[in-house]
Every structure is written in C-alpha cells, then in structure tokens.
Tab-separated table of C-alpha atoms and ligand atoms in Angstrom:
chain	number	residue	atom	x	y	z
A	1	MET	CA	0.016	-0.004	0.012
A	2	THR	CA	1.341	3.412	-0.860
A	3	ALA	CA	0.770	5.800	1.971
A	4	GLU	CA	-0.803	9.070	0.936
A	5	ALA	CA	-0.647	12.247	2.917
A	6	GLY	CA	-3.890	13.094	4.666
A	7	PRO	CA	-5.945	16.228	4.439
A	8	ALA	CA	-4.193	19.544	4.884
A	9	GLY	CA	-5.608	22.211	7.215
A	10	VAL	CA	-7.902	21.505	10.129
A	11	LEU	CA	-8.575	17.783	10.711
A	12	ARG	CA	-12.163	17.007	11.661
A	13	VAL	CA	-12.618	14.355	14.324
A	14	GLY	CA	-15.668	12.433	15.462
A	15	ILE	CA	-15.658	10.419	18.683
A	16	ALA	CA	-17.749	7.274	19.000
A	17	GLY	CA	-18.779	6.534	22.598
A	18	GLY	CA	-19.374	9.181	25.251
A	19	GLY	CA	-18.446	7.097	28.300
A	20	ALA	CA	-15.518	6.966	30.731
A	21	ILE	CA	-12.587	7.177	28.291
A	22	PHE	CA	-14.162	9.761	25.996
A	23	ARG	CA	-12.627	12.712	27.877
A	24	ASN	CA	-9.090	11.420	27.375
A	25	HIS	CA	-9.580	11.486	23.602
A	26	LEU	CA	-11.292	14.881	23.612
A	27	GLU	CA	-8.516	16.482	25.672
A	28	ALA	CA	-5.837	14.838	23.577
A	29	TYR	CA	-7.272	16.173	20.320
A	30	ARG	CA	-7.665	19.612	21.887
A	31	ALA	CA	-3.989	19.524	22.843
A	32	ALA	CA	-3.110	18.484	19.259
A	33	HIS	CA	-5.136	21.467	18.080
A	34	GLU	CA	-3.130	23.804	20.310
A	35	ALA	CA	0.111	22.347	18.930
A	36	GLY	CA	-0.925	22.776	15.265
A	37	ARG	CA	-3.156	25.798	15.297
A	38	ASP	CA	-0.559	28.440	14.507
A	39	THR	CA	0.569	26.590	11.395
A	40	GLY	CA	-2.992	25.976	10.169
A	41	GLN	CA	-2.697	22.297	11.203
A	42	GLY	CA	-5.441	22.351	13.811
A	43	VAL	CA	-7.623	19.466	14.954
A	44	GLU	CA	-11.314	20.006	15.726
A	45	VAL	CA	-13.583	17.508	17.495
A	46	VAL	CA	-16.743	18.300	15.564
A	47	ALA	CA	-19.009	15.410	16.564
A	48	LEU	CA	-19.795	12.782	19.150
A	49	CYS	CA	-22.026	9.751	18.713
A	50	ASP	CA	-23.340	7.302	21.249
A	51	ILE	CA	-26.036	4.615	20.915
A	52	ASP	CA	-27.504	6.420	23.872
A	53	ALA	CA	-28.509	9.494	21.857
A	54	GLY	CA	-29.473	11.395	24.996
A	55	ARG	CA	-26.028	10.856	26.410
A	56	ALA	CA	-24.448	11.936	23.154
A	57	ALA	CA	-26.434	15.191	23.207
A	58	GLN	CA	-25.742	15.869	26.871
A	59	VAL	CA	-21.999	15.067	26.748
A	60	ALA	CA	-21.502	16.974	23.499
A	61	ALA	CA	-23.259	20.041	24.973
A	62	ALA	CA	-21.250	19.811	28.215
A	63	HIS	CA	-17.982	19.764	26.256
A	64	GLY	CA	-18.729	22.237	23.492
A	65	ILE	CA	-18.863	19.647	20.689
A	66	GLY	CA	-21.089	20.999	17.887
A	67	HIS	CA	-22.865	17.856	16.689
A	68	ALA	CA	-24.311	14.867	18.494
A	69	PHE	CA	-25.666	11.670	16.917
A	70	GLY	CA	-27.270	8.427	18.067
A	71	SER	CA	-25.257	6.228	15.727
A	72	VAL	CA	-21.892	5.931	13.988
A	73	THR	CA	-23.717	5.806	10.640
A	74	GLU	CA	-25.274	9.225	11.204
A	75	MET	CA	-21.969	10.696	12.356
A	76	LEU	CA	-20.201	9.375	9.262
A	77	ALA	CA	-22.910	10.836	7.041
A	78	TRP	CA	-22.611	14.301	8.574
A	79	ARG	CA	-21.254	17.016	6.280
A	80	GLY	CA	-20.244	20.572	7.216
A	81	ALA	CA	-21.292	23.614	5.215
A	82	ASP	CA	-18.275	23.033	2.957
A	83	GLY	CA	-19.491	19.511	2.130
A	84	ARG	CA	-16.698	17.812	4.102
A	85	GLY	CA	-17.320	15.251	6.800
A	86	ILE	CA	-15.019	13.869	9.501
A	87	ASP	CA	-11.466	12.835	8.632
A	88	VAL	CA	-10.757	10.809	11.786
A	89	ILE	CA	-12.846	8.725	14.184
A	90	SER	CA	-11.846	7.798	17.731
A	91	VAL	CA	-13.508	4.596	18.827
A	92	CYS	CA	-14.313	4.676	22.563
A	93	THR	CA	-17.078	2.053	22.620
A	94	PRO	CA	-17.067	-1.344	24.391
A	95	HIS	CA	-14.632	-3.900	22.950
A	96	PRO	CA	-17.048	-6.157	20.972
A	97	THR	CA	-18.431	-3.116	19.126
A	98	HIS	CA	-15.003	-2.025	17.856
A	99	GLU	CA	-15.134	-4.140	14.708
A	100	ALA	CA	-18.452	-2.728	13.391
A	101	VAL	CA	-17.429	0.843	14.101
A	102	VAL	CA	-13.949	0.505	12.606
A	103	THR	CA	-15.040	-1.291	9.447
A	104	GLU	CA	-17.890	1.155	8.828
A	105	ALA	CA	-15.574	4.118	9.286
A	106	ALA	CA	-12.915	2.589	7.010
A	107	ALA	CA	-15.532	1.980	4.313
A	108	ALA	CA	-16.382	5.682	4.559
A	109	GLY	CA	-12.714	6.602	4.041
A	110	VAL	CA	-12.231	7.833	7.612
A	111	HIS	CA	-8.942	7.249	9.519
A	112	VAL	CA	-9.428	5.241	12.712
A	113	LEU	CA	-7.924	5.433	16.193
A	114	CYS	CA	-9.461	2.643	18.263
A	115	GLU	CA	-9.300	1.961	21.954
A	116	LYS	CA	-7.737	-1.269	23.191
A	117	PRO	CA	-8.366	-4.162	22.961
A	118	ILE	CA	-8.538	-4.011	19.162
A	119	ALA	CA	-11.268	-6.687	19.375
A	120	ILE	CA	-12.143	-9.734	21.460
A	121	ASP	CA	-11.275	-12.334	18.812
A	122	LEU	CA	-8.546	-12.671	16.201
A	123	ALA	CA	-10.834	-13.045	13.228
A	124	ALA	CA	-12.450	-9.664	13.976
A	125	ALA	CA	-9.046	-8.047	14.448
A	126	ASP	CA	-7.874	-9.408	11.097
A	127	ARG	CA	-11.038	-8.135	9.387
A	128	MET	CA	-10.509	-4.666	10.898
A	129	VAL	CA	-6.875	-4.541	9.717
A	130	ALA	CA	-7.924	-5.716	6.250
A	131	ALA	CA	-10.761	-3.178	5.987
A	132	CYS	CA	-8.461	-0.297	6.885
A	133	ARG	CA	-5.791	-1.528	4.508
A	134	GLU	CA	-8.248	-1.884	1.625
A	135	ALA	CA	-9.603	1.646	2.286
A	136	SER	CA	-6.038	3.050	2.630
A	137	VAL	CA	-6.913	4.690	5.915
A	138	ARG	CA	-4.554	4.843	8.889
A	139	PHE	CA	-5.495	2.474	11.696
A	140	GLY	CA	-4.052	3.009	15.192
A	141	VAL	CA	-4.880	1.284	18.490
A	142	LEU	CA	-4.450	2.890	21.931
A	143	PHE	CA	-1.601	1.511	23.964
A	144	GLN	CA	-0.653	4.799	25.482
A	145	ARG	CA	1.777	3.305	28.038
A	146	ARG	CA	4.265	2.780	25.185
A	147	PHE	CA	4.663	6.558	25.230
A	148	TRP	CA	6.009	6.660	28.797
A	149	PRO	CA	9.603	7.891	28.541
A	150	ALA	CA	10.508	5.062	30.948
A	151	ALA	CA	8.984	2.465	28.599
A	152	GLN	CA	10.803	3.983	25.661
A	153	ARG	CA	14.081	4.012	27.603
A	154	ILE	CA	13.895	0.243	28.037
A	155	ARG	CA	13.093	-0.221	24.344
A	156	ALA	CA	16.068	2.010	23.473
A	157	ALA	CA	18.325	0.006	25.814
A	158	ILE	CA	17.355	-3.121	23.868
A	159	ASP	CA	17.939	-1.417	20.519
A	160	ASP	CA	21.322	0.095	21.472
A	161	GLY	CA	22.631	-3.119	23.014
A	162	THR	CA	22.786	-1.924	26.661
A	163	LEU	CA	20.472	-4.760	27.712
A	164	GLY	CA	21.427	-7.014	24.843
A	165	THR	CA	18.844	-9.398	23.484
A	166	PRO	CA	16.100	-9.907	26.104
A	167	ILE	CA	16.276	-13.404	27.540
A	168	LEU	CA	13.883	-13.207	30.482
A	169	GLY	CA	10.772	-11.195	31.171
A	170	HIS	CA	8.255	-10.898	33.966
A	171	CYS	CA	5.010	-9.020	34.036
A	172	SER	CA	3.108	-8.598	37.308
A	173	VAL	CA	-0.270	-6.836	37.178
A	174	LEU	CA	-1.712	-6.933	40.676
A	175	LEU	CA	-4.667	-4.561	40.741
A	176	HIS	CA	-7.726	-3.810	42.825
A	177	ARG	CA	-11.257	-3.442	41.498
A	178	GLU	CA	-14.307	-2.819	43.623
A	179	PRO	CA	-17.254	-5.182	42.963
A	180	GLU	CA	-19.130	-2.132	41.566
A	181	TYR	CA	-16.574	-1.852	38.752
A	182	TYR	CA	-18.147	-5.010	37.339
A	183	SER	CA	-21.711	-4.736	38.621
A	184	ALA	CA	-22.357	-1.115	37.579
A	185	THR	CA	-21.489	-1.477	33.883
A	186	ALA	CA	-23.688	-3.929	31.985
A	187	TRP	CA	-21.054	-4.992	29.449
A	188	ARG	CA	-18.291	-5.815	31.901
A	189	GLY	CA	-17.605	-9.305	33.045
A	190	THR	CA	-19.237	-11.598	30.474
A	191	TRP	CA	-17.401	-13.552	27.770
A	192	ALA	CA	-19.804	-12.221	25.102
A	193	SER	CA	-19.751	-8.525	25.963
A	194	ASP	CA	-16.321	-8.104	27.571
A	195	GLY	CA	-14.401	-10.951	25.940
A	196	GLY	CA	-12.374	-11.617	29.056
A	197	GLY	CA	-11.448	-10.268	32.446
A	198	VAL	CA	-8.206	-8.886	33.868
A	199	LEU	CA	-6.134	-10.020	30.855
A	200	MET	CA	-8.499	-8.527	28.204
A	201	THR	CA	-9.079	-5.199	29.942
A	202	GLN	CA	-6.070	-4.394	32.167
A	203	GLY	CA	-3.359	-6.970	31.454
A	204	ILE	CA	-3.348	-6.300	27.714
A	205	HIS	CA	-1.527	-2.989	28.206
A	206	TYR	CA	1.413	-4.742	29.851
A	207	ILE	CA	1.340	-7.809	27.645
A	208	ASP	CA	1.713	-5.312	24.807
A	209	LEU	CA	4.851	-3.888	26.476
A	210	LEU	CA	6.249	-7.365	27.203
A	211	GLN	CA	5.875	-8.422	23.560
A	212	TRP	CA	7.209	-5.071	22.380
A	213	TYR	CA	10.387	-5.811	24.290
A	214	LEU	CA	10.715	-9.582	23.840
A	215	GLY	CA	9.300	-10.036	20.314
A	216	GLU	CA	7.222	-12.762	18.746
A	217	VAL	CA	5.630	-15.300	21.109
A	218	VAL	CA	5.667	-18.919	19.980
A	219	GLU	CA	4.224	-20.807	22.986
A	220	VAL	CA	1.856	-19.950	25.844
A	221	HIS	CA	0.854	-22.096	28.806
A	222	GLY	CA	-1.659	-20.455	31.057
A	223	HIS	CA	-4.165	-20.853	33.857
A	224	THR	CA	-7.025	-18.574	34.877
A	225	GLY	CA	-9.200	-18.361	37.935
A	226	THR	CA	-12.056	-16.339	39.343
A	227	PHE	CA	-11.465	-15.945	43.044
A	228	VAL	CA	-13.056	-12.763	44.324
A	229	HIS	CA	-15.423	-11.250	41.755
A	230	GLY	CA	-17.334	-14.407	40.816
A	231	GLU	CA	-20.610	-12.974	42.072
A	232	HIS	CA	-20.510	-10.378	39.308
A	233	ILE	CA	-18.434	-11.884	36.488
A	234	GLU	CA	-18.070	-15.042	34.519
A	235	VAL	CA	-14.619	-14.116	33.167
A	236	GLU	CA	-11.309	-14.475	34.979
A	237	ASP	CA	-10.254	-12.104	37.753
A	238	SER	CA	-6.785	-13.715	37.901
A	239	ALA	CA	-4.369	-15.445	35.520
A	240	VAL	CA	-0.857	-16.802	35.310
A	241	ALA	CA	1.108	-17.860	32.255
A	242	THR	CA	4.517	-18.819	30.932
A	243	LEU	CA	5.527	-17.491	27.526
A	244	ARG	CA	8.230	-18.664	25.131
A	245	PHE	CA	9.415	-16.348	22.388
A	246	ALA	CA	10.787	-16.936	18.886
A	247	SER	CA	14.172	-15.658	20.120
A	248	GLY	CA	14.203	-18.374	22.796
A	249	ALA	CA	13.452	-15.829	25.512
A	250	LEU	CA	11.154	-16.884	28.368
A	251	ALA	CA	8.690	-14.853	30.421
A	252	THR	CA	6.140	-15.212	33.172
A	253	LEU	CA	2.943	-13.293	33.620
A	254	HIS	CA	0.550	-12.937	36.491
A	255	ALA	CA	-2.426	-10.626	36.636
A	256	SER	CA	-5.339	-10.058	38.949
A	257	THR	CA	-8.036	-7.585	39.897
A	258	ALA	CA	-8.536	-9.420	43.215
A	259	VAL	CA	-5.675	-7.726	45.069
A	260	THR	CA	-6.373	-5.422	48.036
A	261	PRO	CA	-4.594	-3.115	48.299
A	262	SER	CA	-3.320	-2.960	44.737
A	263	LEU	CA	0.380	-3.582	44.205
A	264	GLY	CA	0.348	-1.944	40.784
A	265	VAL	CA	2.352	-3.209	37.872
A	266	GLN	CA	6.004	-4.252	37.461
A	267	ILE	CA	7.638	-5.420	34.256
A	268	ARG	CA	11.156	-6.846	34.497
A	269	ILE	CA	13.395	-7.487	31.568
A	270	THR	CA	16.821	-9.196	31.661
A	271	GLY	CA	18.976	-9.067	28.581
A	272	SER	CA	21.823	-11.214	27.234
A	273	THR	CA	24.370	-8.803	28.755
A	274	GLY	CA	22.976	-9.824	32.177
A	275	ALA	CA	21.612	-6.306	32.677
A	276	SER	CA	18.049	-5.922	33.974
A	277	ALA	CA	15.472	-3.178	34.162
A	278	GLN	CA	12.242	-2.961	36.124
A	279	LEU	CA	9.483	-0.677	34.931
A	280	SER	CA	6.829	0.075	37.602
A	281	GLU	CA	3.390	1.672	37.601
A	282	PHE	CA	2.401	2.210	41.185
A	283	PRO	CA	-0.169	3.219	42.026
A	284	GLU	CA	-2.090	2.186	38.936
A	285	GLY	CA	-2.476	5.188	36.648
A	286	SER	CA	0.754	6.852	37.737
A	287	ASP	CA	3.388	7.413	35.109
A	288	GLY	CA	5.586	4.394	34.558
A	289	ARG	CA	9.105	4.734	35.865
A	290	VAL	CA	12.224	2.606	35.747
A	291	ASP	CA	12.797	1.895	39.417
A	292	VAL	CA	15.498	-0.740	39.158
A	293	TRP	CA	18.338	-0.658	36.699
A	294	ALA	CA	21.011	-3.286	37.168
A	295	ALA	CA	24.017	-3.392	34.817
A	296	GLY	CA	27.631	-4.416	35.284
A	297	GLN	CA	28.367	-4.234	39.020
A	298	ARG	CA	25.880	-1.470	39.711
A	299	VAL	CA	22.281	-1.565	40.803
A	300	ALA	CA	20.465	1.744	40.743
A	301	THR	CA	17.117	1.893	42.454
A	302	SER	CA	14.609	4.564	41.554
A	303	PRO	CA	16.789	6.297	38.929
A	304	ASP	CA	13.566	7.899	37.718
A	305	GLY	CA	12.937	9.631	41.020
A	306	PRO	CA	11.479	8.823	44.421
A	307	THR	CA	9.304	5.834	44.982
A	308	TRP	CA	5.633	6.294	45.782
A	309	PRO	CA	5.318	8.056	49.148
A	310	SER	CA	3.985	5.842	51.876
A	311	GLY	CA	0.562	6.486	53.316
A	312	LEU	CA	-1.120	7.294	50.006
A	313	GLU	CA	-4.090	5.313	48.803
A	314	PRO	CA	-3.083	2.565	46.367
A	315	ASN	CA	-6.637	1.550	45.446
A	316	VAL	CA	-7.074	4.524	43.140
A	317	ASP	CA	-10.588	4.985	41.719
A	318	LEU	CA	-11.200	4.546	38.016
A	319	ALA	CA	-11.929	8.180	37.154
A	320	THR	CA	-8.633	9.150	38.730
A	321	ILE	CA	-6.770	6.472	36.808
A	322	ASN	CA	-8.316	7.510	33.493
A	323	GLY	CA	-7.593	11.171	34.216
A	324	ALA	CA	-3.979	10.410	35.029
A	325	LEU	CA	-3.607	8.689	31.645
A	326	ILE	CA	-4.509	11.818	29.666
A	327	PRO	CA	-0.889	12.931	29.013
A	328	TRP	CA	-0.189	9.564	27.409
A	329	HIS	CA	-3.383	9.594	25.390
A	330	ARG	CA	-2.233	13.021	24.282
A	331	ALA	CA	1.117	11.614	23.148
A	332	GLN	CA	-0.478	8.783	21.190
A	333	VAL	CA	-3.113	11.012	19.625
A	334	ALA	CA	-0.331	13.421	18.514
A	335	ASP	CA	1.469	10.466	16.951
A	336	PHE	CA	-1.728	9.381	15.165
A	337	VAL	CA	-2.570	12.840	13.886
A	338	ASP	CA	0.958	13.058	12.504
A	339	ALA	CA	0.508	9.687	10.783
A	340	VAL	CA	-2.744	10.883	9.216
A	341	ARG	CA	-1.158	14.120	7.996
A	342	THR	CA	2.014	12.538	6.631
A	343	GLY	CA	0.667	9.186	5.460
A	344	GLY	CA	3.144	7.497	7.832
A	345	SER	CA	2.532	4.557	10.125
A	346	PRO	CA	1.114	5.154	13.585
A	347	ALA	CA	3.296	3.907	16.451
A	348	VAL	CA	0.802	1.148	17.287
A	349	THR	CA	-0.932	-0.238	14.195
A	350	GLY	CA	-3.801	-2.657	14.067
A	351	GLU	CA	-1.361	-5.484	13.231
A	352	GLU	CA	0.770	-4.565	16.254
A	353	ALA	CA	-2.272	-4.436	18.537
A	354	THR	CA	-3.363	-7.884	17.428
A	355	LYS	CA	-0.216	-9.440	18.952
A	356	SER	CA	-1.195	-8.831	22.582
A	357	LEU	CA	-4.712	-10.062	21.843
A	358	ARG	CA	-3.302	-13.279	20.356
A	359	ILE	CA	-1.188	-13.878	23.503
A	360	LEU	CA	-4.012	-13.395	26.005
A	361	LEU	CA	-6.473	-15.469	23.964
A	362	ALA	CA	-3.848	-18.265	24.040
A	363	VAL	CA	-3.794	-18.022	27.860
A	364	TYR	CA	-7.586	-18.556	27.798
A	365	GLU	CA	-7.333	-21.469	25.390
A	366	SER	CA	-4.465	-23.099	27.295
A	367	SER	CA	-6.378	-22.703	30.545
A	368	ARG	CA	-9.439	-24.345	28.979
A	369	THR	CA	-7.592	-27.248	27.352
A	370	GLY	CA	-4.876	-27.776	29.903
A	371	VAL	CA	-2.153	-27.849	27.252
A	372	PRO	CA	0.209	-25.178	25.923
A	373	VAL	CA	-0.784	-23.255	22.781
A	374	ARG	CA	1.882	-23.145	20.090
A	375	PHE	CA	1.648	-20.508	17.375
B	1	NAD	N1	-6.603	3.090	26.934
B	1	NAD	C1	-7.034	2.928	28.174
B	1	NAD	O1	-6.280	2.993	29.160
B	1	NAD	C2	-8.511	2.694	28.399
B	1	NAD	C3	-9.098	3.042	29.626
B	1	NAD	C4	-10.485	2.864	29.759
B	1	NAD	C5	-11.215	2.280	28.725
B	1	NAD	N2	-10.571	1.927	27.567
B	1	NAD	C6	-11.329	1.267	26.476
B	1	NAD	O2	-12.283	2.177	25.933
B	1	NAD	C7	-13.469	1.442	25.524
B	1	NAD	C8	-14.678	2.088	26.224
B	1	NAD	O3	-14.506	1.977	27.606
B	1	NAD	P1	-15.307	2.946	28.614
B	1	NAD	O4	-14.749	2.606	29.978
B	1	NAD	O5	-15.241	4.338	28.123
B	1	NAD	O6	-16.791	2.371	28.471
B	1	NAD	P2	-18.171	3.067	28.883
B	1	NAD	O7	-19.137	1.978	29.071
B	1	NAD	O8	-17.932	4.056	29.998
B	1	NAD	O9	-18.535	3.943	27.598
B	1	NAD	C9	-18.837	3.339	26.354
B	1	NAD	C10	-19.860	4.241	25.653
B	1	NAD	O10	-20.028	3.717	24.307
B	1	NAD	C11	-21.418	3.764	23.982
B	1	NAD	N3	-21.651	2.791	22.929
B	1	NAD	C12	-21.812	1.424	23.008
B	1	NAD	N4	-21.935	0.904	21.778
B	1	NAD	C13	-21.865	1.921	20.912
B	1	NAD	C14	-21.909	2.008	19.485
B	1	NAD	N5	-22.047	0.916	18.725
B	1	NAD	N6	-21.820	3.234	18.904
B	1	NAD	C15	-21.648	4.328	19.650
B	1	NAD	N7	-21.589	4.341	21.011
B	1	NAD	C16	-21.684	3.124	21.630
B	1	NAD	C17	-22.117	3.449	25.319
B	1	NAD	O11	-23.459	3.895	25.294
B	1	NAD	C18	-21.240	4.234	26.311
B	1	NAD	O12	-21.690	5.560	26.453
B	1	NAD	C19	-13.223	-0.015	25.937
B	1	NAD	O13	-12.846	-0.776	24.783
B	1	NAD	C20	-12.104	0.076	26.933
B	1	NAD	O14	-11.231	-1.090	26.940
B	1	NAD	C21	-9.249	2.135	27.399
C-alpha cells in the first residue's frame, strides 16, 4: 500500500462513545489542536455519537462539541457547510463493538484510532486490519503506556545493546477493583460482551509492552481463575502464564483484579548482557518509571525519582486512573494525527495491537484445554 498524505488544514474528528474514556480522547485532540493551530494544522472535534442518543447530546453540549448523533452511521454521514465530513474517528465504545465501528468508518474513508483491545477475537481483528488496509486509511490502536519515557528508555536500551537481546521477562499486574466496577457497567464481566477479564481489559496494556520488548511469542501455557469477583463476572479475575518467544526468551505473567490493596504493575526484563530493568506503575495510573536498573556491578534503584510516598491510597478509583492517563493519550493522539497528515505509520498499528490479543487469547485457550498453545 502506498501511503498518501492526509488532508491539509484543520482535521475534523468524530468520537464514537461518550463514556468513561471519551474525555481522554477529547482532551488529547484539543492539545493536538493547540500544537498545530498556529501553522494551520489544527484538529477540531466536531461530533460525538453514542447509541444512547441522549447521552451523546448531553456530553456533546457539556464539552462544546457541535454535533451529537445516536449512531456511527449518522456521524459518518454528517457534512459541514463546505460539504466535508469527519477525517478521523476515535473509537471509545465497548470492545465487541470495535469491529463494526472500525469497518464502517474505514468503508467511509475515515482514519481510525481505536481503543484497546482491538477486538475480542482474532478473526475480527484481522477483518478490521484488512478493511483499513483496503480503504487506505490509517489504523491506530491505543496503547498509550508505550509513550512513557521510561517504557521507551527500556526499548532504546534493547535497541542500542545496553540490555542485549532480552532473555527473560516478567510481568506482574496486581490490581484492585471494587465489585461495583463489574456490577455497575452492563457490558463488563461476560465472555460475550467483555471478551475476558483482567487479561483482556487491564493486562493487555502490559502484555503489549512485554511483547514489544521480547518479540514474537511462539508458545503460551496459562491458567485462569475467578477468586473474588465471581458474584459479578463469569470471566477471569486472575491469571498466570509462561511465555516462550521466537528468540528463545522466556517470560512469566501474572495478573489479577482481586488484590487489596493494589500492588500496581511491574515489568522486569533481563537481557543477554545480564543487565536488567524494572518498569513500575504504582499506584495504577501513575506514570511508569524505571525503578530498578542493574548493569555491570551497579544496581540503581529509583533512577527515575522517588518511589511512591507511603501512606497514600493505592486503590485509586477509576476516574482518577483515566484522568492520570490523559498525558499519554495526548502523546499517542499526537502520533496518530501526525501519521494521518504525513501518510506515515502510527506507532501502534492494528497489526501490532493484534499481537497482545493473540497472546491473552492463548492463555484462555491453554487454561481451557490444559495444554500449551503453540503459534
Ligand atoms: N486506553 C485505556 O487505558 C482505556 C481506559 C479505559 C477504557 N478503555 C477502552 O475504551 C473502551 C470504552 O470503555 P469505557 O470505559 O469508556 O466504556 P463506557 O461503558 O464508560 O462507555 C462506552 C460508551 O459507548 C457507547 N456505545 C456502546 N456501543 C456503541 C456504538 N455501537 N456506537 C456508539 N456508542 C456506543 C455506550 O453507550 C457508552 O456511552 C473499551 O474498549 C475500553 O477497553 C481504554
């Protein structure tokens, strides 16, 4: 596919889904507008749609968005006075709806930035990637933690040989969720409407980082369990897995939303030089930082700054977590806007976002069958 530069001038954006993560996208596009305005490269969020048309109207009015619709189809059909519609759609709807929204937008020639997980099954993800490729529209998927400077520092240390080739990885995602997190939102917690539990919704961010560092996974052996939230969910609240990579590297994963108080997230990578780095997010929603760096004869703890002060609440509520992620949504939206304008590739493409989905679905399959899954 030959990439073509996107529209010049002000990009018009429509957001699908006016729920919890909507505000991160809105604020990120508004920051992109500030960055490009003086050079005529602004970004305007012109429309919001939600299957709850009342919510679309109310949220749009509250945030100064000019047009509200009750469906993606109506939003894609909208034309301004100059006859132009939206150039970009941000997909902030529940996971199983991503495919329909993305493929409809691609068919309309609209560039797509979709929330994670790309989909809840691989066939849907492949169809989404194919639809965007056929329509020659850019397709990006939100994994905003890749934009942490600390996450990028580890990637750079792999690329420049400081860590060498990664040989061992560990990903620990030990989070807290209140029962209401699952009971208050109808689509959370069932296989059909959520596609999975802690791995599909929270763990996928960190599985993405693990595979970004260690490369292609060739074998997964996993187990899942539902220990604390079973009254409200049929999916897993906890999972463990071992992963083997094409390079020969090995990794372990454990993840849970049954941990009180939350221990946050740690990702540890050891390279062929023997050097290791630990990336931590604690409390959940705080910016990732490298808090252990071990190379040669030296071990530096907290080179990124002080550790989390004691006495603060680790069980951070969801609105606070989402709000704290805005800078990193901003970074990824800026990257995506640039890809649309230049015809380049977004940092996290649909193909790239499919890799973490493939890994976590293999954990589910392995847990069901009792045998490792080999790709
Ligand atoms: N990147 C992150 O860190 C992050 C954080 C939170 C949520 N998310 C992702 O964002 C997505 C939405 O999550 P949320 O917490 O905002 O959910 P939510 O339930 O708060 O909001 C979803 C909204 O989408 C609307 N909707 C449902 N189907 C629709 C359709 N077909 N067309 C238009 N609107 C539709 C719903 O009415 C609702 O208002 C999920 O895929 C989730 O994984 C990502």
